[in-house]
CSV table of N, CA and C in Angstrom, one decimal:
chain,number,residue,atom,x,y,z
A,1,MET,N,5.5,14.6,2.3
A,1,MET,CA,4.2,15.1,1.8
A,1,MET,C,4.1,15.0,0.3
A,2,GLN,N,5.2,15.2,-0.4
A,2,GLN,CA,5.2,15.1,-1.9
A,2,GLN,C,5.0,13.7,-2.3
A,3,ALA,N,5.5,12.7,-1.6
A,3,ALA,CA,5.3,11.3,-1.9
A,3,ALA,C,3.8,11.0,-1.9
A,4,PHE,N,3.1,11.6,-0.9
A,4,PHE,CA,1.6,11.3,-0.8
A,4,PHE,C,0.9,11.9,-1.9
A,5,LYS,N,1.3,13.1,-2.4
A,5,LYS,CA,0.6,13.7,-3.6
A,5,LYS,C,0.8,12.8,-4.8
A,6,LYS,N,2.0,12.2,-4.9
A,6,LYS,CA,2.3,11.3,-6.1
A,6,LYS,C,1.4,10.1,-6.0
A,7,LEU,N,1.2,9.5,-4.7
A,7,LEU,CA,0.3,8.4,-4.6
A,7,LEU,C,-1.1,8.7,-4.9
A,8,GLN,N,-1.5,10.0,-4.6
A,8,GLN,CA,-2.9,10.4,-5.0
A,8,GLN,C,-3.1,10.3,-6.5
A,9,GLN,N,-2.1,10.6,-7.2
A,9,GLN,CA,-2.2,10.7,-8.7
A,9,GLN,C,-2.2,9.3,-9.3
A,10,LEU,N,-1.6,8.3,-8.7
A,10,LEU,CA,-1.5,7.0,-9.2
A,10,LEU,C,-2.8,6.2,-9.0
A,11,ASN,N,-2.9,5.2,-9.9
A,11,ASN,CA,-4.1,4.4,-9.7
A,11,ASN,C,-3.8,3.4,-8.5
A,12,LYS,N,-4.5,3.6,-7.5
A,12,LYS,CA,-4.3,2.9,-6.2
A,12,LYS,C,-4.4,1.4,-6.4
A,13,LYS,N,-5.4,1.0,-7.2
A,13,LYS,CA,-5.6,-0.5,-7.4
A,13,LYS,C,-4.4,-1.1,-8.1
A,14,ARG,N,-3.9,-0.4,-9.1
A,14,ARG,CA,-2.7,-0.9,-9.8
A,14,ARG,C,-1.5,-0.9,-9.0
A,15,VAL,N,-1.3,0.1,-8.1
A,15,VAL,CA,-0.1,0.1,-7.2
A,15,VAL,C,-0.2,-1.1,-6.3
A,16,LEU,N,-1.3,-1.3,-5.6
A,16,LEU,CA,-1.5,-2.3,-4.7
A,16,LEU,C,-1.4,-3.7,-5.3
A,17,SER,N,-1.9,-3.8,-6.5
A,17,SER,CA,-1.8,-5.1,-7.2
A,17,SER,C,-0.4,-5.4,-7.5
A,18,THR,N,0.4,-4.5,-8.0
A,18,THR,CA,1.8,-4.7,-8.3
A,18,THR,C,2.6,-5.0,-7.1
A,19,VAL,N,2.3,-4.3,-6.0
A,19,VAL,CA,3.1,-4.5,-4.8
A,19,VAL,C,2.9,-5.9,-4.3
A,20,TRP,N,1.6,-6.3,-4.2
A,20,TRP,CA,1.3,-7.7,-3.7
A,20,TRP,C,1.7,-8.8,-4.6
A,21,PHE,N,1.7,-8.5,-5.9
A,21,PHE,CA,2.2,-9.5,-6.9
A,21,PHE,C,3.7,-9.7,-6.7
A,22,VAL,N,4.4,-8.7,-6.4
A,22,VAL,CA,5.8,-8.9,-6.1
A,22,VAL,C,6.0,-9.7,-4.8
A,23,VAL,N,5.2,-9.4,-3.8
A,23,VAL,CA,5.2,-10.3,-2.6
A,23,VAL,C,4.9,-11.7,-2.9
A,24,ALA,N,3.9,-11.9,-3.7
A,24,ALA,CA,3.6,-13.4,-4.0
A,24,ALA,C,4.8,-14.0,-4.7
A,25,LEU,N,5.4,-13.3,-5.6
A,25,LEU,CA,6.6,-13.8,-6.3
A,25,LEU,C,7.7,-14.1,-5.3
A,26,SER,N,7.9,-13.2,-4.4
A,26,SER,CA,9.0,-13.4,-3.4
A,26,SER,C,8.7,-14.7,-2.5
A,27,TRP,N,7.4,-14.9,-2.2
A,27,TRP,CA,7.1,-16.1,-1.4
A,27,TRP,C,7.2,-17.4,-2.2
A,28,LEU,N,6.9,-17.3,-3.5
A,28,LEU,CA,7.1,-18.5,-4.4
A,28,LEU,C,8.5,-18.8,-4.6
A,29,ALA,N,9.4,-17.7,-4.7
A,29,ALA,CA,10.8,-17.9,-4.8
A,29,ALA,C,11.4,-18.5,-3.5
A,30,MET,N,10.8,-18.0,-2.4
A,30,MET,CA,11.3,-18.5,-1.1
A,30,MET,C,11.0,-20.0,-1.0
A,31,PHE,N,9.8,-20.4,-1.3
A,31,PHE,CA,9.4,-21.9,-1.3
A,31,PHE,C,10.3,-22.7,-2.2
A,32,ALA,N,10.6,-22.1,-3.4
A,32,ALA,CA,11.4,-22.8,-4.4
A,32,ALA,C,12.8,-23.0,-3.8
A,33,VAL,N,13.3,-22.0,-3.1
A,33,VAL,CA,14.7,-22.1,-2.5
A,33,VAL,C,14.7,-23.1,-1.4
A,34,LEU,N,13.6,-23.1,-0.6
A,34,LEU,CA,13.5,-24.0,0.6
A,34,LEU,C,13.5,-25.4,0.1
A,35,PHE,N,12.8,-25.7,-0.9
A,35,PHE,CA,12.6,-27.1,-1.4
A,35,PHE,C,13.7,-27.6,-2.4
A,36,THR,N,14.5,-26.7,-2.9
A,36,THR,CA,15.5,-27.2,-3.9
A,36,THR,C,16.9,-27.0,-3.5
A,37,THR,N,17.2,-26.3,-2.4
A,37,THR,CA,18.6,-26.1,-1.9
A,37,THR,C,18.7,-26.7,-0.5
A,38,ASP,N,20.0,-27.0,-0.2
A,38,ASP,CA,20.3,-27.6,1.1
A,38,ASP,C,21.0,-26.5,2.0
A,39,GLY,N,21.4,-25.4,1.4
A,39,GLY,CA,22.2,-24.5,2.2
A,39,GLY,C,21.4,-23.7,3.2
A,40,LYS,N,21.8,-23.7,4.4
A,40,LYS,CA,21.1,-23.0,5.5
A,40,LYS,C,21.1,-21.5,5.2
A,41,SER,N,22.2,-21.0,4.7
A,41,SER,CA,22.4,-19.5,4.5
A,41,SER,C,21.4,-19.1,3.4
A,42,MET,N,21.2,-20.0,2.3
A,42,MET,CA,20.3,-19.7,1.3
A,42,MET,C,18.9,-19.6,1.8
A,43,HIS,N,18.5,-20.6,2.7
A,43,HIS,CA,17.2,-20.6,3.3
A,43,HIS,C,16.9,-19.3,4.1
A,44,ILE,N,17.9,-18.9,4.9
A,44,ILE,CA,17.8,-17.7,5.7
A,44,ILE,C,17.6,-16.5,4.8
A,45,THR,N,18.4,-16.4,3.8
A,45,THR,CA,18.4,-15.3,2.9
A,45,THR,C,17.0,-15.2,2.2
A,46,ALA,N,16.5,-16.3,1.7
A,46,ALA,CA,15.2,-16.3,1.0
A,46,ALA,C,14.1,-15.9,2.0
A,47,VAL,N,14.1,-16.5,3.2
A,47,VAL,CA,13.0,-16.1,4.1
A,47,VAL,C,13.1,-14.6,4.5
A,48,THR,N,14.3,-14.1,4.7
A,48,THR,CA,14.5,-12.7,5.0
A,48,THR,C,14.0,-11.8,3.9
A,49,ILE,N,14.3,-12.1,2.7
A,49,ILE,CA,13.8,-11.3,1.6
A,49,ILE,C,12.3,-11.3,1.5
A,50,ALA,N,11.7,-12.5,1.6
A,50,ALA,CA,10.3,-12.6,1.6
A,50,ALA,C,9.6,-11.8,2.7
A,51,ALA,N,10.2,-11.9,3.9
A,51,ALA,CA,9.7,-11.2,5.1
A,51,ALA,C,9.8,-9.6,4.9
A,52,ILE,N,10.9,-9.2,4.3
A,52,ILE,CA,11.1,-7.7,4.1
A,52,ILE,C,10.1,-7.3,3.0
A,53,ALA,N,10.0,-8.0,2.0
A,53,ALA,CA,9.0,-7.6,0.9
A,53,ALA,C,7.6,-7.6,1.4
A,54,THR,N,7.2,-8.5,2.3
A,54,THR,CA,5.9,-8.5,2.8
A,54,THR,C,5.7,-7.3,3.8
A,55,GLU,N,6.7,-7.0,4.6
A,55,GLU,CA,6.6,-5.8,5.5
A,55,GLU,C,6.5,-4.5,4.7
A,56,LEU,N,7.3,-4.4,3.6
A,56,LEU,CA,7.2,-3.2,2.8
A,56,LEU,C,5.8,-3.1,2.1
A,57,ALA,N,5.3,-4.2,1.7
A,57,ALA,CA,3.9,-4.2,1.1
A,57,ALA,C,2.9,-3.8,2.1
A,58,VAL,N,3.0,-4.2,3.3
A,58,VAL,CA,2.0,-3.8,4.3
A,58,VAL,C,2.1,-2.3,4.5
A,59,TRP,N,3.3,-1.7,4.7
A,59,TRP,CA,3.5,-0.3,4.8
A,59,TRP,C,3.0,0.5,3.6
A,60,CYS,N,3.3,0.0,2.4
A,60,CYS,CA,2.9,0.6,1.2
A,60,CYS,C,1.4,0.6,1.1
A,61,THR,N,0.7,-0.4,1.5
A,61,THR,CA,-0.7,-0.5,1.5
A,61,THR,C,-1.3,0.5,2.5
A,62,ALA,N,-0.7,0.6,3.6
A,62,ALA,CA,-1.1,1.6,4.6
A,62,ALA,C,-1.0,3.0,4.1
A,63,ALA,N,0.1,3.3,3.4
A,63,ALA,CA,0.3,4.6,2.9
A,63,ALA,C,-0.7,4.9,1.8
A,64,VAL,N,-0.9,4.0,0.9
A,64,VAL,CA,-1.9,4.3,-0.2
A,64,VAL,C,-3.3,4.4,0.4
A,65,LEU,N,-3.7,3.5,1.3
A,65,LEU,CA,-5.1,3.6,1.8
A,65,LEU,C,-5.2,4.8,2.8
A,66,GLY,N,-4.1,5.1,3.5
A,66,GLY,CA,-4.1,6.2,4.4
A,66,GLY,C,-4.4,7.5,3.7
A,67,VAL,N,-3.8,7.7,2.5
A,67,VAL,CA,-4.1,8.8,1.7
A,67,VAL,C,-5.6,8.9,1.3
A,68,ALA,N,-6.2,7.8,1.0
A,68,ALA,CA,-7.6,7.8,0.7
A,68,ALA,C,-8.5,8.2,2.0
A,69,VAL,N,-8.0,7.7,3.1
A,69,VAL,CA,-8.7,8.0,4.4
A,69,VAL,C,-8.6,9.5,4.6
A,70,VAL,N,-7.4,10.1,4.4
A,70,VAL,CA,-7.3,11.5,4.7
A,70,VAL,C,-8.2,12.3,3.7
A,71,ASP,N,-8.2,11.9,2.4
A,71,ASP,CA,-9.1,12.6,1.5
A,71,ASP,C,-10.5,12.5,1.9
A,72,GLY,N,-11.0,11.3,2.3
A,72,GLY,CA,-12.3,11.1,2.8
A,72,GLY,C,-12.7,12.0,4.0
A,73,ARG,N,-11.7,12.1,4.9
A,73,ARG,CA,-12.0,13.0,6.1
A,73,ARG,C,-12.1,14.4,5.7
A,74,LYS,N,-11.3,14.8,4.8
A,74,LYS,CA,-11.3,16.2,4.3
A,74,LYS,C,-12.7,16.5,3.6
A,75,ALA,N,-13.2,15.5,2.9
A,75,ALA,CA,-14.5,15.7,2.2
A,75,ALA,C,-15.6,15.8,3.2
A,76,ILE,N,-15.5,15.0,4.3
A,76,ILE,CA,-16.6,15.0,5.3
A,76,ILE,C,-16.5,16.3,6.1
A,77,VAL,N,-15.4,16.7,6.5
A,77,VAL,CA,-15.2,18.0,7.2
A,77,VAL,C,-15.7,19.1,6.4
A,78,SER,N,-15.4,19.1,5.1
A,78,SER,CA,-15.8,20.2,4.2
A,78,SER,C,-17.3,20.2,4.1
A,79,ALA,N,-17.9,19.0,4.0
A,79,ALA,CA,-19.4,18.9,3.8
A,79,ALA,C,-20.1,19.4,5.1
A,80,ILE,N,-19.5,19.0,6.3
A,80,ILE,CA,-20.1,19.5,7.5
A,80,ILE,C,-20.0,21.0,7.7
A,81,LYS,N,-18.8,21.5,7.3
A,81,LYS,CA,-18.6,23.0,7.4
A,81,LYS,C,-19.5,23.7,6.5
A,82,ASN,N,-19.7,23.2,5.3
A,82,ASN,CA,-20.6,23.9,4.3
A,82,ASN,C,-22.1,23.8,4.8
A,83,LYS,N,-22.5,22.7,5.5
A,83,LYS,CA,-23.8,22.6,6.0
A,83,LYS,C,-24.0,23.7,7.1
A,84,LEU,N,-23.0,23.7,8.0
A,84,LEU,CA,-23.2,24.6,9.2
A,84,LEU,C,-23.1,26.1,8.8
A,85,THR,N,-22.3,26.4,7.8
A,85,THR,CA,-22.2,27.8,7.4
A,85,THR,C,-23.2,28.2,6.3
A,86,GLY,N,-23.9,27.2,5.7
A,86,GLY,CA,-24.9,27.5,4.7
A,86,GLY,C,-24.3,27.7,3.3
A,87,GLN,N,-23.1,27.4,3.2
A,87,GLN,CA,-22.4,27.5,1.8
A,87,GLN,C,-22.8,26.2,1.0
A,88,ARG,N,-22.8,26.4,-0.3
A,88,ARG,CA,-23.0,25.3,-1.2
A,88,ARG,C,-21.7,24.6,-1.5
A,89,GLY,N,-21.7,23.3,-1.6
A,89,GLY,CA,-20.5,22.6,-2.0
A,89,GLY,C,-20.3,22.6,-3.5
A,90,LEU,N,-19.2,21.9,-3.9
A,90,LEU,CA,-18.9,21.9,-5.3
A,90,LEU,C,-20.0,21.0,-6.0
A,91,LYS,N,-20.6,20.0,-5.4
A,91,LYS,CA,-21.5,19.1,-6.0
A,91,LYS,C,-22.9,19.7,-6.1
A,92,ASP,N,-23.2,20.7,-5.4
A,92,ASP,CA,-24.6,21.3,-5.4
A,92,ASP,C,-24.7,22.2,-6.5
């Protein structure tokens, strides 16, 4: 839960840009290794690293956007509750 609070404070666009930039670099490195080396073990290692980096980026993206979805749901539920109970929200 504490990790989600830290993600809320970070600039989400910057976090996602950085994560996917690292993925792009890992894919470029993978292609460089595939076309410049002959070792099968080097190819497997490069592909594995690129795949793991991509998978981590997908999960990181889900975590960052998931926090935004939870915040949005809280705002919607709060607005509905305030309408039903006649209370004024923070923006009114």
